[in-house]
Coordinates of C-alpha atoms in Angstrom, one line a residue:
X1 CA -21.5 -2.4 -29.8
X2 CA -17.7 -3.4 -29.3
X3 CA -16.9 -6.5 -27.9
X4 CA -15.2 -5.3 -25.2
X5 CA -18.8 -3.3 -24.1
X6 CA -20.5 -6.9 -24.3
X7 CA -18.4 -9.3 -22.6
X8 CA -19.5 -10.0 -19.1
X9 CA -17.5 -8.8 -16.6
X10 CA -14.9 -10.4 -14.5
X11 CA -15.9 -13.1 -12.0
X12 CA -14.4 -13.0 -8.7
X13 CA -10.8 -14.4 -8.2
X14 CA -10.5 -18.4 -7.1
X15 CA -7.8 -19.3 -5.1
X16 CA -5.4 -21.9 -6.7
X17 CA -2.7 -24.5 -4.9
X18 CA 0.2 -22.9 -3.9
X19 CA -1.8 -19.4 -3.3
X20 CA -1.7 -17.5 -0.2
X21 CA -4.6 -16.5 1.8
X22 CA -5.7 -15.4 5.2
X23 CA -7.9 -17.7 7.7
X24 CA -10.3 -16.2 9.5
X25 CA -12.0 -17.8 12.0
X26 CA -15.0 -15.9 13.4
X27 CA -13.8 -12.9 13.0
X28 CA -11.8 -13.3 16.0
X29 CA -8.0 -15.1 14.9
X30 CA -6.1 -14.3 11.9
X31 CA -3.8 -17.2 10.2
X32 CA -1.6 -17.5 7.2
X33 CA -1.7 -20.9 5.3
X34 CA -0.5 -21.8 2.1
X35 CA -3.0 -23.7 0.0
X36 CA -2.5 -27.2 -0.8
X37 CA -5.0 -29.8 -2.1
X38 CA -3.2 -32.8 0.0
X39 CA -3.0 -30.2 3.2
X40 CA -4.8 -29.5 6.2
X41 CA -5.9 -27.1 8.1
X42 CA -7.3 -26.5 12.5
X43 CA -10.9 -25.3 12.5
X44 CA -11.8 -25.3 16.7
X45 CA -10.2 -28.3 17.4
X46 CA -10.4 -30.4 14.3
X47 CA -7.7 -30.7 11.8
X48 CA -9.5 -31.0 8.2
X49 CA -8.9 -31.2 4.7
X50 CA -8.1 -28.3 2.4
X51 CA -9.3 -29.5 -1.0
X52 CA -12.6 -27.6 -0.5
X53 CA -10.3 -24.4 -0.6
X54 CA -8.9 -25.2 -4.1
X55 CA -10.8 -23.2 -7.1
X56 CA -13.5 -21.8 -4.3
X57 CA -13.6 -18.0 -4.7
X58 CA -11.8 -15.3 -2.1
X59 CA -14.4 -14.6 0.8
X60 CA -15.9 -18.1 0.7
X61 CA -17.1 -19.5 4.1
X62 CA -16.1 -22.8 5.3
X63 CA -17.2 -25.2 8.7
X64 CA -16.9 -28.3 9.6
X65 CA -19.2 -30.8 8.9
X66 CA -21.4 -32.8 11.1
X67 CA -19.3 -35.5 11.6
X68 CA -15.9 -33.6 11.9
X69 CA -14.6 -34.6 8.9
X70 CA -14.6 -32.4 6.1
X71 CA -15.2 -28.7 5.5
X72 CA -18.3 -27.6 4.0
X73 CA -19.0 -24.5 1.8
X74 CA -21.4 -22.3 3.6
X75 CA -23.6 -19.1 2.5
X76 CA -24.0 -17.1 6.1
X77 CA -21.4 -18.1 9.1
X78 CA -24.7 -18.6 11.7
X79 CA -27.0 -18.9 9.0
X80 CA -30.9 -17.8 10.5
X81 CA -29.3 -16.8 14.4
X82 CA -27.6 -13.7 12.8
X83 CA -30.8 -12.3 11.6
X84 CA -31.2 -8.6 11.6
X85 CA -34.3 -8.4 14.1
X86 CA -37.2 -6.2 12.7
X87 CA -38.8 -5.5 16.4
X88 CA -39.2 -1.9 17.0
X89 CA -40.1 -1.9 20.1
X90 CA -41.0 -4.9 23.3
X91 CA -43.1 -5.0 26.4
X92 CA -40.6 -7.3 28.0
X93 CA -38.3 -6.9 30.0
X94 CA -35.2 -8.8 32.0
X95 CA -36.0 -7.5 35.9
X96 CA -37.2 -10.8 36.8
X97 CA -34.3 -12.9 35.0
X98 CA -31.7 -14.4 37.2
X99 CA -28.2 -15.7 36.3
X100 CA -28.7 -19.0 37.4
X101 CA -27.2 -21.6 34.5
X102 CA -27.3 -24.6 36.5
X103 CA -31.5 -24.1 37.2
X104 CA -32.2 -22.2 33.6
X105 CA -30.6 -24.8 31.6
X106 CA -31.8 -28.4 32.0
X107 CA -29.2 -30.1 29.4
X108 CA -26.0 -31.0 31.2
X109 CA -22.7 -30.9 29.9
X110 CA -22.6 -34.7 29.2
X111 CA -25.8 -34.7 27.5
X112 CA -23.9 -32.1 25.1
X113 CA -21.2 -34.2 24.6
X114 CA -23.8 -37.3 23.6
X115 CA -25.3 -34.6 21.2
X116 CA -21.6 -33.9 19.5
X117 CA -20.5 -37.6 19.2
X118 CA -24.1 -38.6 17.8
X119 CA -23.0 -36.2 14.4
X120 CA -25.3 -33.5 15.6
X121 CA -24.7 -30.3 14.1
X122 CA -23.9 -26.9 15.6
X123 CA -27.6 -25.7 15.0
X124 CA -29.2 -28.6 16.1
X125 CA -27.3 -28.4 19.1
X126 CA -28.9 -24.6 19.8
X127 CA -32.2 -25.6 19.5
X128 CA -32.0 -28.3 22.1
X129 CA -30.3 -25.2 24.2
X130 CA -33.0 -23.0 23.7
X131 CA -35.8 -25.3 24.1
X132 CA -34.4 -26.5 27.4
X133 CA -34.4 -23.2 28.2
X134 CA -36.2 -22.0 31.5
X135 CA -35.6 -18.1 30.7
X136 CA -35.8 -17.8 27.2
X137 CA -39.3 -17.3 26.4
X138 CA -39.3 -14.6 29.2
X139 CA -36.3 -12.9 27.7
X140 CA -36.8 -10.0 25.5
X141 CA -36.1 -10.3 21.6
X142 CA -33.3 -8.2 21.6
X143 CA -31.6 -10.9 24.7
X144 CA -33.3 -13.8 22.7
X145 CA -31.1 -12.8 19.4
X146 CA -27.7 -12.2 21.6
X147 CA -28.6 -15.7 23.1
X148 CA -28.6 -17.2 19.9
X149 CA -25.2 -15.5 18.8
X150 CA -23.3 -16.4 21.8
X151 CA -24.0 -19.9 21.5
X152 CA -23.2 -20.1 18.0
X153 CA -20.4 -18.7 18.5
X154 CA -19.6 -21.7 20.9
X155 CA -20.9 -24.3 19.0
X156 CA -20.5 -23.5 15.3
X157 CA -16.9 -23.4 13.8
X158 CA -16.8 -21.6 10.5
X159 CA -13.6 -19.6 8.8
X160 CA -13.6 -17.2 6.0
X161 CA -10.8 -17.4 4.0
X162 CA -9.9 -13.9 2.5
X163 CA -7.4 -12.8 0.0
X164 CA -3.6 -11.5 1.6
X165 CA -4.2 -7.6 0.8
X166 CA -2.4 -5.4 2.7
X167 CA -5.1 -4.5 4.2
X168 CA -6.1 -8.3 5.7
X169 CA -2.2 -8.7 6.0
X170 CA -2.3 -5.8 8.2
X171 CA -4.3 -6.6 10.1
X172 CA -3.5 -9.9 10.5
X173 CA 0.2 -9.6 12.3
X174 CA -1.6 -6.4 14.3
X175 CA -4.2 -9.3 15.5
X176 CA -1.4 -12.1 16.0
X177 CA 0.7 -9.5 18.4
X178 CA 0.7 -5.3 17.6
X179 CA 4.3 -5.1 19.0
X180 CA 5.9 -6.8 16.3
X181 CA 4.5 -4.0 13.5
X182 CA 4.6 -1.5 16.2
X183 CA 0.8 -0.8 16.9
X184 CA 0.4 -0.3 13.5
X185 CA -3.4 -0.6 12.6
X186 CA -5.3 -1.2 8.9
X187 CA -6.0 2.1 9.3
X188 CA -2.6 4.1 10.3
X189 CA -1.5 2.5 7.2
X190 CA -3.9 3.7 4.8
X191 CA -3.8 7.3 6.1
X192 CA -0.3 7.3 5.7
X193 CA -0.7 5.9 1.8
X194 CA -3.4 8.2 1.1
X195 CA -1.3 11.0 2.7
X196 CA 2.1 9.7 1.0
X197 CA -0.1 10.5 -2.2
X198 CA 1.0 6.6 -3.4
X199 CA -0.3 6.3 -6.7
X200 CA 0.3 4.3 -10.3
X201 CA 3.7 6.3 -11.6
X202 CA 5.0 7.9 -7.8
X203 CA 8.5 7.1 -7.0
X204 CA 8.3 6.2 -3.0
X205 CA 11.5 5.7 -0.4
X206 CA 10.8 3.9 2.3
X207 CA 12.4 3.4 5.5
X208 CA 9.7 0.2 6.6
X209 CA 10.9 -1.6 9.8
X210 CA 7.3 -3.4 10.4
X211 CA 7.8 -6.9 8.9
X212 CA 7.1 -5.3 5.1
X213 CA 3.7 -4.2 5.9
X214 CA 4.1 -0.8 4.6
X215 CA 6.3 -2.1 1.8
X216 CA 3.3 -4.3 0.4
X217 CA 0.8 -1.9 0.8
X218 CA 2.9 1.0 -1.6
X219 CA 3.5 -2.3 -4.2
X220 CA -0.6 -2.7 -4.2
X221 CA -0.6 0.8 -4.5
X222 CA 1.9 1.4 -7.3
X223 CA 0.3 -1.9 -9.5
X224 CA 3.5 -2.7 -11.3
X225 CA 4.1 1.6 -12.3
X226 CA 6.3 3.8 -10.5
X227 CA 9.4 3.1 -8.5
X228 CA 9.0 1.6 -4.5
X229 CA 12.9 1.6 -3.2
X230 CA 13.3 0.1 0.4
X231 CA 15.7 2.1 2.2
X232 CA 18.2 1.1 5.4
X233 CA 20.6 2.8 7.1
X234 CA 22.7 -0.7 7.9
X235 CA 21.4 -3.6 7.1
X236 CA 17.9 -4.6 5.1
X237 CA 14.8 -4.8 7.4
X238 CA 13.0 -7.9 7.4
X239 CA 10.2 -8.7 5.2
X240 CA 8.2 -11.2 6.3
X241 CA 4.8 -9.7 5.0
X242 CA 5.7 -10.0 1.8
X243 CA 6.2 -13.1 1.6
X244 CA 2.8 -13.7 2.9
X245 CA 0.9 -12.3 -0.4
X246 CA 0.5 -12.9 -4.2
X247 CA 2.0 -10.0 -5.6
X248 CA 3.3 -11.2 -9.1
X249 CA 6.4 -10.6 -11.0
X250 CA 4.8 -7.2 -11.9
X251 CA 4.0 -5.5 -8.4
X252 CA 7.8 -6.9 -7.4
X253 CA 9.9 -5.8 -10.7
X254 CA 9.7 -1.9 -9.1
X255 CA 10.8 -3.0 -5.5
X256 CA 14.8 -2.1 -5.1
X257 CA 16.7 -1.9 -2.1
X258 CA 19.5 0.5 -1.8
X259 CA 21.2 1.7 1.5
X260 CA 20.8 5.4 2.4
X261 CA 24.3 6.5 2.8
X262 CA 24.4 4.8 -1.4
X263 CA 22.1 6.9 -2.4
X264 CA 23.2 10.2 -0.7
X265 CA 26.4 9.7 -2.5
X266 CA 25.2 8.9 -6.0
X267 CA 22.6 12.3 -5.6
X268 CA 25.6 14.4 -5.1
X269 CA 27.5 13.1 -8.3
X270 CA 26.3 14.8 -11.3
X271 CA 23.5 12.8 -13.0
X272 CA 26.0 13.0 -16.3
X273 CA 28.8 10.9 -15.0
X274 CA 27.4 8.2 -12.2
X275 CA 29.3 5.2 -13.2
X276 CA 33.0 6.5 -11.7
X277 CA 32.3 8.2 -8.8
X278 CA 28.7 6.5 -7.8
X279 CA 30.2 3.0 -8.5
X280 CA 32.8 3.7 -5.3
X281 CA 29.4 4.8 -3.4
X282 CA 27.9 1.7 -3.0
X283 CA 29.3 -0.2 0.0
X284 CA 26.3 0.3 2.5
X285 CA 23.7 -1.2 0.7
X286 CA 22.7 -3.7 -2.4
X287 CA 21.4 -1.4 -5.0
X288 CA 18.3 -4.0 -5.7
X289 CA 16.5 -6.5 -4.7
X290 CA 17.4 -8.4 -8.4
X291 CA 20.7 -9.1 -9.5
X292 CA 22.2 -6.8 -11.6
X293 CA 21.7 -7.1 -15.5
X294 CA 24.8 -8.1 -16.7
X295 CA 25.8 -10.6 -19.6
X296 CA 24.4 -14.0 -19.2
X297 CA 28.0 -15.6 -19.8
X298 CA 31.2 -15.0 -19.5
X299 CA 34.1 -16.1 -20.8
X300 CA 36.4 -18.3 -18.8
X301 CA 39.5 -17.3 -17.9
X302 CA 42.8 -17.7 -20.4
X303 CA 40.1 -19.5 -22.4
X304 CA 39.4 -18.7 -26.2
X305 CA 36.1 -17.5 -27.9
X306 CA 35.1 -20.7 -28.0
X307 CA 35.8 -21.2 -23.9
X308 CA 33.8 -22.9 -21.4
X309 CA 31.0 -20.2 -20.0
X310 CA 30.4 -19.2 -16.8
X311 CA 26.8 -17.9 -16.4
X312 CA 27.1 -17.9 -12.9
X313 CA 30.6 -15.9 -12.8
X314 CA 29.5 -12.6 -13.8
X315 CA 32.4 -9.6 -14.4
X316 CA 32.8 -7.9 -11.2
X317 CA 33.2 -4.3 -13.5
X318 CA 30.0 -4.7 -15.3
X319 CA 28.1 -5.3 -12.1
X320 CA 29.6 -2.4 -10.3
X321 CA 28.6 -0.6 -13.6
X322 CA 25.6 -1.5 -13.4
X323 CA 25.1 -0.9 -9.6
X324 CA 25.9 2.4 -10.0
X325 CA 24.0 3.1 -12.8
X326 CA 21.1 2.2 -10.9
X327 CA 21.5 3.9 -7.9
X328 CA 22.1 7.2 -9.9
X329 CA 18.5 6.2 -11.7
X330 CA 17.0 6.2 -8.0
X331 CA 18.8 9.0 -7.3
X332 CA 18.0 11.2 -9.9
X333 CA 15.9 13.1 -10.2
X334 CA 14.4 12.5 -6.7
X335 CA 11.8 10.3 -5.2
X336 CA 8.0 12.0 -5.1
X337 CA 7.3 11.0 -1.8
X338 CA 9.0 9.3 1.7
X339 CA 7.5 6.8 3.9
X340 CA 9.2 6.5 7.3
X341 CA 8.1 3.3 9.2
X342 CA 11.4 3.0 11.7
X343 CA 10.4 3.6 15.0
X344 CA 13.7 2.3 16.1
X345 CA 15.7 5.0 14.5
X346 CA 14.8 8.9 15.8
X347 CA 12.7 10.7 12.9
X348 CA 14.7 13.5 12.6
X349 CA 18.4 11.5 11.9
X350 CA 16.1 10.1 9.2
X351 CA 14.6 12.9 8.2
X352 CA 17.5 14.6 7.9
X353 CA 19.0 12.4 5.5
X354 CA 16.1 11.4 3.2
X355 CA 14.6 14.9 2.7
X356 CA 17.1 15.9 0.3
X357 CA 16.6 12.7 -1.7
X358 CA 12.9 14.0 -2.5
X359 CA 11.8 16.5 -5.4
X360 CA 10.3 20.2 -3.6
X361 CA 6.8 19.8 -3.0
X362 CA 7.1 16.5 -2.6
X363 CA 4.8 14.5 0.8
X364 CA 6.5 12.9 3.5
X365 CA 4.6 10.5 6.2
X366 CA 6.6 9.6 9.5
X367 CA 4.8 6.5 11.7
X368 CA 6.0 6.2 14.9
X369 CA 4.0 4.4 18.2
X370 CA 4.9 7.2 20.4
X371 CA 4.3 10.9 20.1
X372 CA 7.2 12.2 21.4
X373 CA 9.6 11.8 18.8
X374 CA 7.1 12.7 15.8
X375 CA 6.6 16.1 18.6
X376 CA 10.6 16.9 18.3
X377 CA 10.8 16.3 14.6
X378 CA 7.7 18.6 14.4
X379 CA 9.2 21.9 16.0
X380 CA 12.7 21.2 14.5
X381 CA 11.0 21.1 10.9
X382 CA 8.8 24.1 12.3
X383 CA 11.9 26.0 13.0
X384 CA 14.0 25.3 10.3
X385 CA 11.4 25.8 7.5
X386 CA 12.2 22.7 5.3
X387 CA 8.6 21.9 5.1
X388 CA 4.9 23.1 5.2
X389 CA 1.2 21.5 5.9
X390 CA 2.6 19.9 9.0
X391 CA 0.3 17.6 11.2
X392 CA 0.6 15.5 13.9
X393 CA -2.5 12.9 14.3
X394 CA -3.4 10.1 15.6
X395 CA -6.1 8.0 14.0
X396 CA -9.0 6.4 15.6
X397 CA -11.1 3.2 15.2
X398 CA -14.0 1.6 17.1
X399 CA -16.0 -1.1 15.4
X400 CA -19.9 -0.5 16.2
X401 CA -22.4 -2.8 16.3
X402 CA -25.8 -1.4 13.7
X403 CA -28.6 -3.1 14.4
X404 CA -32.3 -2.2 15.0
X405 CA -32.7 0.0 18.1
X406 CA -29.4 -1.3 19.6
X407 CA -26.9 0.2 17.2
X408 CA -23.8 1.3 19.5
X409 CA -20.3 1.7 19.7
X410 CA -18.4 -1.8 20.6
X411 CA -17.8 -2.6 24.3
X412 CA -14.1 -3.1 23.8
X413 CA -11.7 -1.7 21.1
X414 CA -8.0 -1.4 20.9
X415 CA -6.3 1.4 22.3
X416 CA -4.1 2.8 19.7
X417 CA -3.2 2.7 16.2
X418 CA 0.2 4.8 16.1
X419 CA 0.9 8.5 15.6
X420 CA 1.5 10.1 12.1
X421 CA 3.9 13.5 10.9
X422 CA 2.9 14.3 7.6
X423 CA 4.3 17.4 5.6
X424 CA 5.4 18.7 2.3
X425 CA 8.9 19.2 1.2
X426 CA 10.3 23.1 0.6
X427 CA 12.5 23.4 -1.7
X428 CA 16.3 24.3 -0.3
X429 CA 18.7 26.1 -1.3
X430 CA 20.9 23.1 -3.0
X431 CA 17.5 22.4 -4.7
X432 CA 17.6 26.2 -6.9
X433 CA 21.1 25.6 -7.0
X434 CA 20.8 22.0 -9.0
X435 CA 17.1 23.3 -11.1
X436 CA 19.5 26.7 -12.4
X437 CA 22.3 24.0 -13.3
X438 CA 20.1 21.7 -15.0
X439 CA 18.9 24.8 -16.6
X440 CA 21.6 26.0 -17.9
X441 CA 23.3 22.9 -19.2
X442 CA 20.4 22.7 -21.2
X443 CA 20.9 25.6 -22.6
X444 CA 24.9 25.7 -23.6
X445 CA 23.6 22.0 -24.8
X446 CA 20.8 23.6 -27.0
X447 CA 22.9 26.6 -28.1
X448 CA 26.1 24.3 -28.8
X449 CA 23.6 21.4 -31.2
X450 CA 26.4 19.0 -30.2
X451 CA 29.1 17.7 -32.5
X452 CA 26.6 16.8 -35.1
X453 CA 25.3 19.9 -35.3
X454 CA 28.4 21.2 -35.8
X455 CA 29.5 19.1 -38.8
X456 CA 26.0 19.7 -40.3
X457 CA 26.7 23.6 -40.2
X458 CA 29.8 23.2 -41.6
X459 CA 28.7 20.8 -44.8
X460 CA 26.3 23.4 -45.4
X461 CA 28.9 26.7 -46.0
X462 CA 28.8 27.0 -49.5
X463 CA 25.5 26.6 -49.9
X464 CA 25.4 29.8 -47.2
X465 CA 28.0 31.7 -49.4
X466 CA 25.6 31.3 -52.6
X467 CA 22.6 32.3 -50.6
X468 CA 24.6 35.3 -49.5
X469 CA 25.4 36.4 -52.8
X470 CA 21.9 36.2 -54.1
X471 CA 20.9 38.3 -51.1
X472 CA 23.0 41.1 -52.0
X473 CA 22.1 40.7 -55.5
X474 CA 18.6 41.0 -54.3
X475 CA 19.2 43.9 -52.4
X476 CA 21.3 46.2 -55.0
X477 CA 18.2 46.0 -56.9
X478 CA 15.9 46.7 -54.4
X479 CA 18.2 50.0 -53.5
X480 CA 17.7 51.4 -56.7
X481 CA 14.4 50.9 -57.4
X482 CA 14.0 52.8 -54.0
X483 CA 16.2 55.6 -55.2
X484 CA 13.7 55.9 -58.0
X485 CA 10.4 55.9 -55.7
X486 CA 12.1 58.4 -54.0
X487 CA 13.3 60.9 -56.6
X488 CA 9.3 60.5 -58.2
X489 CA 7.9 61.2 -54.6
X490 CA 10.6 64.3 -54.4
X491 CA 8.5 65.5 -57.7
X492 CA 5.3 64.6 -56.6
X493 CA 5.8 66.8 -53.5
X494 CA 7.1 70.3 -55.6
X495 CA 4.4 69.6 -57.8
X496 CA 1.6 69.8 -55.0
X497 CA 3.4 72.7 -53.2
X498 CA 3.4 74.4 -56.0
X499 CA -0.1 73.7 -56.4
X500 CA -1.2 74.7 -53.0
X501 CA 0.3 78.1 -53.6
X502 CA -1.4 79.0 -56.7
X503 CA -4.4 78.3 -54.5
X504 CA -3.7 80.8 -52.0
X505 CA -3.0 83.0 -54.4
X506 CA -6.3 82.5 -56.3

């Protein structure tokens, strides 16, 4: 057995200082915090330490302590009142119950408050509730368990700190306020990754106008492989998501950021020659989110070779060089698939622009909160026949509670996650036009071997000349000796005509 087959298998991740992560409280508020060992953080209305969070392991439940102090590590957020209930079935019932809270309950709210300050904890607290209770014994097990829930809900303060994945990011700024990602739910932006076909190698443009949401969740997606170039049409959109999650040196090293009208011109100079013509391109967008590669130090000027340097002074030519290489590299030979997350900006102004940066057969998603645009980019694609497998959708979530005879949909949910145009790219006709040029400079580059080639053919002339000879040597010989056969077959033939005669005859 290898070692690799025996080692144990990777524990889960612990968060570290300086990390990250995503607070959630109850399952009802979504936070962003930065970890620090010497910081603090609101759970309720208590502001506690956040050394707990240091080295304790993503998904980890927190609450507060029973003196308000500290935050302790906790296996189940209500602990024995979340149990799943195994009651089938209950001759009670709660006609006779009324909703009177002052008569039902015989604790006051001071009495509470004594209970609080005296360090008592959350639980402790419930069962004073429930054995002050009037109704509660009367109440049926299915209202004693919801009973239970809503007042430790109340009383008991506990987070759950998860890692920023674009999926908890997501969902985060959706919860904080939808408008500012545009109703864009969890799951509008998975179906429009799965649907993009993001995967380890694609080469995605993106148009992402929701604070980097959709940006973050094609990095997670790519995992350091492909190439993920953010898209504008005049200035950068913000990113604010990104800056919210770990992604390391390796998810970011294929992010780039080139404007559109750059990369329509450096696609329509030949892929041979980008640095002239491309280099000119470039005045509507940086080509990357990094600074151009260029030599780490330059000379200063009217020094010597043994000048000053100037790291920070690069030469303006090299960069430009450099720029335009790089935009013909995300140019050519086209992206594999198009995300459009700019509900600002009509769909089909974008569309019409970013199609012919994609290969043929390549996926395109378009997110927008309203159908009515996605609707006019529909029949215009419909009628001009630039792509095929269109859909319009609009995808659907409602939490629902499973539990023992009570598993139903949830009261309340929200109302809208976005609409989605997917398709696939046809090729066009500037699309055969470039594949038969390709082609065919291939081929006069094949059939031509290049200058080396060349000299190697003409080195080996004599050698050719001497084979040549031989050859007809070679032949000469073979001539005659088939001059012979021929003669002895001529002979063999009269011999057995003759002999077929004197046959007849006989």
């Amino acid at each position: 057995m290898s070692a690799e087959a025996s080692s144990p298998p990777p524990g889960p991740r612990l968060m570290a200082e300086g990390e990250n992560v995503v607070l959630d409280e109850r399952g009802e508020k979504h936070s962003f915090i930065k970890v620090k060992a010497s910081g603090k953080i609101k759970v309720g209305k208590l502001y506690l330490p956040m050394a707990p969070l240091v080295g304790a392991p993503y998904g980890a439940m927190f609450m507060a302590s029973a003196n308000g102090k500290s935050l302790e590590r906790m296996e189940s957020p209500i602990q024995d009142w979340d149990f799943a209930s195994n009651v089938q079935e209950t001759e009670k019932d709660n006609r006779s119950l009324l909703d009177a809270n002052a008569t039902n309950q015989k604790m006051g709210a001071d009495e509470i408050e004594a209970l609080k300050r005296s360090g008592k904890s959350g639980a402790e607290i419930i069962e004073q509730l429930i054995s002050n209770s009037a109704t509660f014994n009367n109440k049926t097990e299915f209202s004693q368990d919801k009973y239970k829930k809503k007042k430790a809900k109340k009383y008991i303060f506990w987070i759950t700190v998860r890692e920023p994945s674009a999926r908890a990011v997501c969902q985060a700024y959706y919860d904080k306020g939808p408008d500012r990602v545009f109703n864009l739910r969890y799951d509008s932006l998975a179906v429009m990754l799965n649907q993009a076909n993001v995967a380890a190698g694609a080469r995605v443009l993106l148009f992402d106008n929701c604070v980097g949401v959709v940006t973050a969740g094609v990095l997670e997606r790519l995992g350091g492989a492909g190439v993920a170039c953010a898209s504008h049409v005049d200035k950068p959109y913000g990113a604010d998501a990104l800056r919210n999650t770990n992604l390391d040196a390796r998810h970011m090293g294929v992010l780039h950021s080139a404007g559109l009208a750059s990369l329509l011109a450096a696609k329509a100079v030949a892929p041979s020659a980008p640095e002239g013509a491309a280099a000119g391109a470039d005045a509507s967008g940086a080509p990357s989110t990094s600074e151009p590669a260029v030599g780490g130090t330059q000379q200063a000027k009217g020094g010597g070779a043994g000048g000053p340097a100037q790291p920070h002074r690069p030469n303006r030519q090299l960069t430009m060089a450099n720029a335009a290489r790089e935009l013909a590299s995300l140019a050519h030979p086209g992206f594999t698939s198009c995300i459009i997350a700019s509900p600002k900006v009509h769909p089909l102004s974008l569309l019409e622009h970013a199609l012919p940066l994609l290969q043929p057969s390549s996926p395109f998603v378009v997110f927008s909160p309203w159908p009515q645009p996605l609707a006019e980019a529909l029949a215009q694609l419909q009628s001009s026949r630039q792509a095929v497998m269109l859909q319009l959708s609009e995808s659907w979530l409602r939490p629902h509670q499973v539990l023992p005879m009570r598993t139903h949909p949830a009261m309340t949910c929200s109302g809208t996650g976005g609409y989605i145009l997917s398709g696939i790219k046809l090729a066009s006709d500037d699309d055969c036009k470039a594949a038969k040029l390709a082609g065919a400079a291939a081929a006069a580059a094949k059939q031509d071997g290049g200058p080396a080639a060349k000299a190697d053919g003409a080195a080996a002339q004599p050698d050719k000349g001497a084979s040549a000879g031989k050859g007809a040597k070679r032949g000469r010989d073979a001539a005659e000796e088939g001059a012979e056969g021929a003669e002895a077959t001529a002979e063999g033939a009269e011999a057995a005509t003759t002999a077929a005669a004197d046959a007849v005859v006989v």
